[in-house]
Amino acid sequence: MAGKDYEVDLYLRQKWQDERLKHADITEVLDLNDPNLVKAIWKPEVYFPNAKHAEFQFVTVPNVLIRINPDGEILYMLRLKLTFSCMMDLSKFPLDNQICTMEVASCNFENNRRTAPGMENHESSDHGKRTEDASV
């Protein structure tokens, strides 16, 4: 067995419902790509527990988009470059097959406490009611 790294360049897409952004004045989809506006929107805290290295992709601006639908549905997309480690059995190379995992996890800070995934529809003094149901 040999420890090898592999690199992934991906678009992470997350979708959730935020009732605070459901508004009668919003009649069509809003696309936000300004980094300052993107920072102002609540987003699930997603991380990759088994990543050795991660970086956001920047070309001339960050590769990030938030789409707000009139019903309060949020689509958040960003481009990431990740490096993972994988224990590989190269004894049959080049006729080998490798299975390498990419773990994705999420947690949140709620009133200065970290809460586990699955804590849905709970109240927060600063964020109101929200659903933490992110799909990856």
GROMACS .gro file of C-alpha atoms in nm:
model
  136
    1MET     CA    1   0.000   0.000   0.000
    2ALA     CA    2   0.121   0.346  -0.086
    3GLY     CA    3  -0.018   0.679   0.030
    4LYS     CA    4  -0.084   0.901  -0.267
    5ASP     CA    5  -0.258   1.232  -0.309
    6TYR     CA    6  -0.520   1.317  -0.565
    7GLU     CA    7  -0.654   1.656  -0.662
    8VAL     CA    8  -1.013   1.749  -0.742
    9ASP     CA    9  -1.135   2.065  -0.913
   10LEU     CA   10  -1.510   2.090  -0.855
   11TYR     CA   11  -1.818   2.309  -0.832
   12LEU     CA   12  -1.992   2.266  -0.498
   13ARG     CA   13  -2.366   2.330  -0.531
   14GLN     CA   14  -2.585   2.375  -0.225
   15LYS     CA   15  -2.955   2.451  -0.211
   16TRP     CA   16  -3.173   2.550   0.085
   17GLN     CA   17  -3.484   2.747   0.176
   18ASP     CA   18  -3.453   3.078   0.364
   19GLU     CA   19  -3.795   3.222   0.451
   20ARG     CA   20  -3.635   3.558   0.539
   21LEU     CA   21  -3.557   3.609   0.168
   22LYS     CA   22  -3.910   3.528   0.053
   23HIS     CA   23  -4.047   3.871  -0.032
   24ALA     CA   24  -4.337   4.000  -0.241
   25ASP     CA   25  -4.111   4.257  -0.411
   26ILE     CA   26  -3.884   3.983  -0.548
   27THR     CA   27  -4.060   3.871  -0.865
   28GLU     CA   28  -3.771   3.713  -1.055
   29VAL     CA   29  -3.451   3.525  -0.982
   30LEU     CA   30  -3.168   3.738  -0.840
   31ASP     CA   31  -2.808   3.634  -0.913
   32LEU     CA   32  -2.549   3.768  -0.671
   33ASN     CA   33  -2.183   3.736  -0.760
   34ASP     CA   34  -2.045   4.041  -0.578
   35PRO     CA   35  -1.825   3.898  -0.298
   36ASN     CA   36  -1.955   4.155  -0.047
   37LEU     CA   37  -2.318   4.060  -0.114
   38VAL     CA   38  -2.231   3.691  -0.104
   39LYS     CA   39  -2.073   3.741   0.242
   40ALA     CA   40  -2.396   3.900   0.370
   41ILE     CA   41  -2.609   3.590   0.298
   42TRP     CA   42  -2.620   3.305   0.552
   43LYS     CA   43  -2.464   2.988   0.411
   44PRO     CA   44  -2.422   2.637   0.553
   45GLU     CA   45  -2.071   2.572   0.681
   46VAL     CA   46  -1.954   2.286   0.461
   47TYR     CA   47  -1.611   2.131   0.495
   48PHE     CA   48  -1.417   1.828   0.375
   49PRO     CA   49  -1.285   1.639   0.682
   50ASN     CA   50  -1.037   1.423   0.490
   51ALA     CA   51  -0.895   1.702   0.267
   52LYS     CA   52  -0.526   1.775   0.307
   53HIS     CA   53  -0.554   2.110   0.129
   54ALA     CA   54  -0.839   2.324  -0.004
   55GLU     CA   55  -0.853   2.653  -0.190
   56PHE     CA   56  -1.115   2.869  -0.354
   57GLN     CA   57  -1.074   2.920  -0.727
   58PHE     CA   58  -1.006   3.279  -0.831
   59VAL     CA   59  -0.965   3.390  -1.188
   60THR     CA   60  -1.017   3.765  -1.188
   61VAL     CA   61  -1.287   3.742  -0.922
   62PRO     CA   62  -1.391   3.459  -0.690
   63ASN     CA   63  -1.584   3.179  -0.865
   64VAL     CA   64  -1.896   3.203  -0.651
   65LEU     CA   65  -2.265   3.260  -0.720
   66ILE     CA   66  -2.573   3.292  -0.505
   67ARG     CA   67  -2.911   3.266  -0.678
   68ILE     CA   68  -3.217   3.381  -0.481
   69ASN     CA   69  -3.554   3.263  -0.608
   70PRO     CA   70  -3.874   3.457  -0.531
   71ASP     CA   71  -3.993   3.177  -0.300
   72GLY     CA   72  -3.681   3.213  -0.079
   73GLU     CA   73  -3.494   2.917  -0.225
   74ILE     CA   74  -3.117   2.977  -0.234
   75LEU     CA   75  -2.871   2.814  -0.471
   76TYR     CA   76  -2.507   2.862  -0.373
   77MET     CA   77  -2.228   2.753  -0.607
   78LEU     CA   78  -1.855   2.788  -0.567
   79ARG     CA   79  -1.551   2.642  -0.733
   80LEU     CA   80  -1.297   2.460  -0.517
   81LYS     CA   81  -0.966   2.288  -0.566
   82LEU     CA   82  -0.912   2.012  -0.308
   83THR     CA   83  -0.630   1.769  -0.233
   84PHE     CA   84  -0.710   1.436  -0.067
   85SER     CA   85  -0.495   1.147   0.046
   86CYS     CA   86  -0.572   0.790  -0.053
   87MET     CA   87  -0.412   0.461   0.043
   88MET     CA   88  -0.350   0.299  -0.295
   89ASP     CA   89  -0.253  -0.058  -0.376
   90LEU     CA   90  -0.036  -0.021  -0.685
   91SER     CA   91   0.084  -0.383  -0.696
   92LYS     CA   92  -0.127  -0.452  -1.010
   93PHE     CA   93  -0.045  -0.122  -1.183
   94PRO     CA   94  -0.143  -0.039  -1.459
   95LEU     CA   95  -0.434  -0.285  -1.429
   96ASP     CA   96  -0.537  -0.165  -1.086
   97ASN     CA   97  -0.853  -0.002  -0.953
   98GLN     CA   98  -0.847   0.244  -0.666
   99ILE     CA   99  -1.131   0.353  -0.440
  100CYS     CA  100  -1.065   0.691  -0.284
  101THR     CA  101  -1.316   0.880  -0.072
  102MET     CA  102  -1.410   1.245  -0.060
  103GLU     CA  103  -1.593   1.321   0.265
  104VAL     CA  104  -1.832   1.617   0.289
  105ALA     CA  105  -1.968   1.740   0.621
  106SER     CA  106  -2.156   2.039   0.755
  107CYS     CA  107  -2.202   2.211   1.088
  108ASN     CA  108  -2.318   2.550   1.208
  109PHE     CA  109  -2.252   2.801   1.477
  110GLU     CA  110  -2.569   2.886   1.665
  111ASN     CA  111  -2.546   3.143   1.945
  112ASN     CA  112  -2.169   3.085   1.961
  113ARG     CA  113  -2.219   2.707   1.983
  114ARG     CA  114  -2.149   2.453   1.714
  115THR     CA  115  -2.457   2.247   1.629
  116ALA     CA  116  -2.465   1.916   1.450
  117PRO     CA  117  -2.632   1.855   1.113
  118GLY     CA  118  -2.999   1.766   1.136
  119MET     CA  119  -3.089   2.047   1.375
  120GLU     CA  120  -3.360   2.175   1.144
  121ASN     CA  121  -3.614   2.455   1.189
  122HIS     CA  122  -3.467   2.591   1.509
  123GLU     CA  123  -3.485   2.947   1.635
  124SER     CA  124  -3.187   3.178   1.652
  125SER     CA  125  -3.189   3.521   1.810
  126ASP     CA  126  -2.993   3.673   1.522
  127HIS     CA  127  -3.108   3.469   1.223
  128GLY     CA  128  -3.474   3.383   1.284
  129LYS     CA  129  -3.614   3.051   1.173
  130ARG     CA  130  -3.421   2.865   0.907
  131THR     CA  131  -3.391   2.523   0.758
  132GLU     CA  132  -3.046   2.371   0.739
  133ASP     CA  133  -3.109   2.122   0.464
  134ALA     CA  134  -2.820   2.148   0.220
  135SER     CA  135  -2.784   1.911  -0.071
  136VAL     CA  136  -2.443   1.846  -0.218
   0.00000   0.00000   0.00000
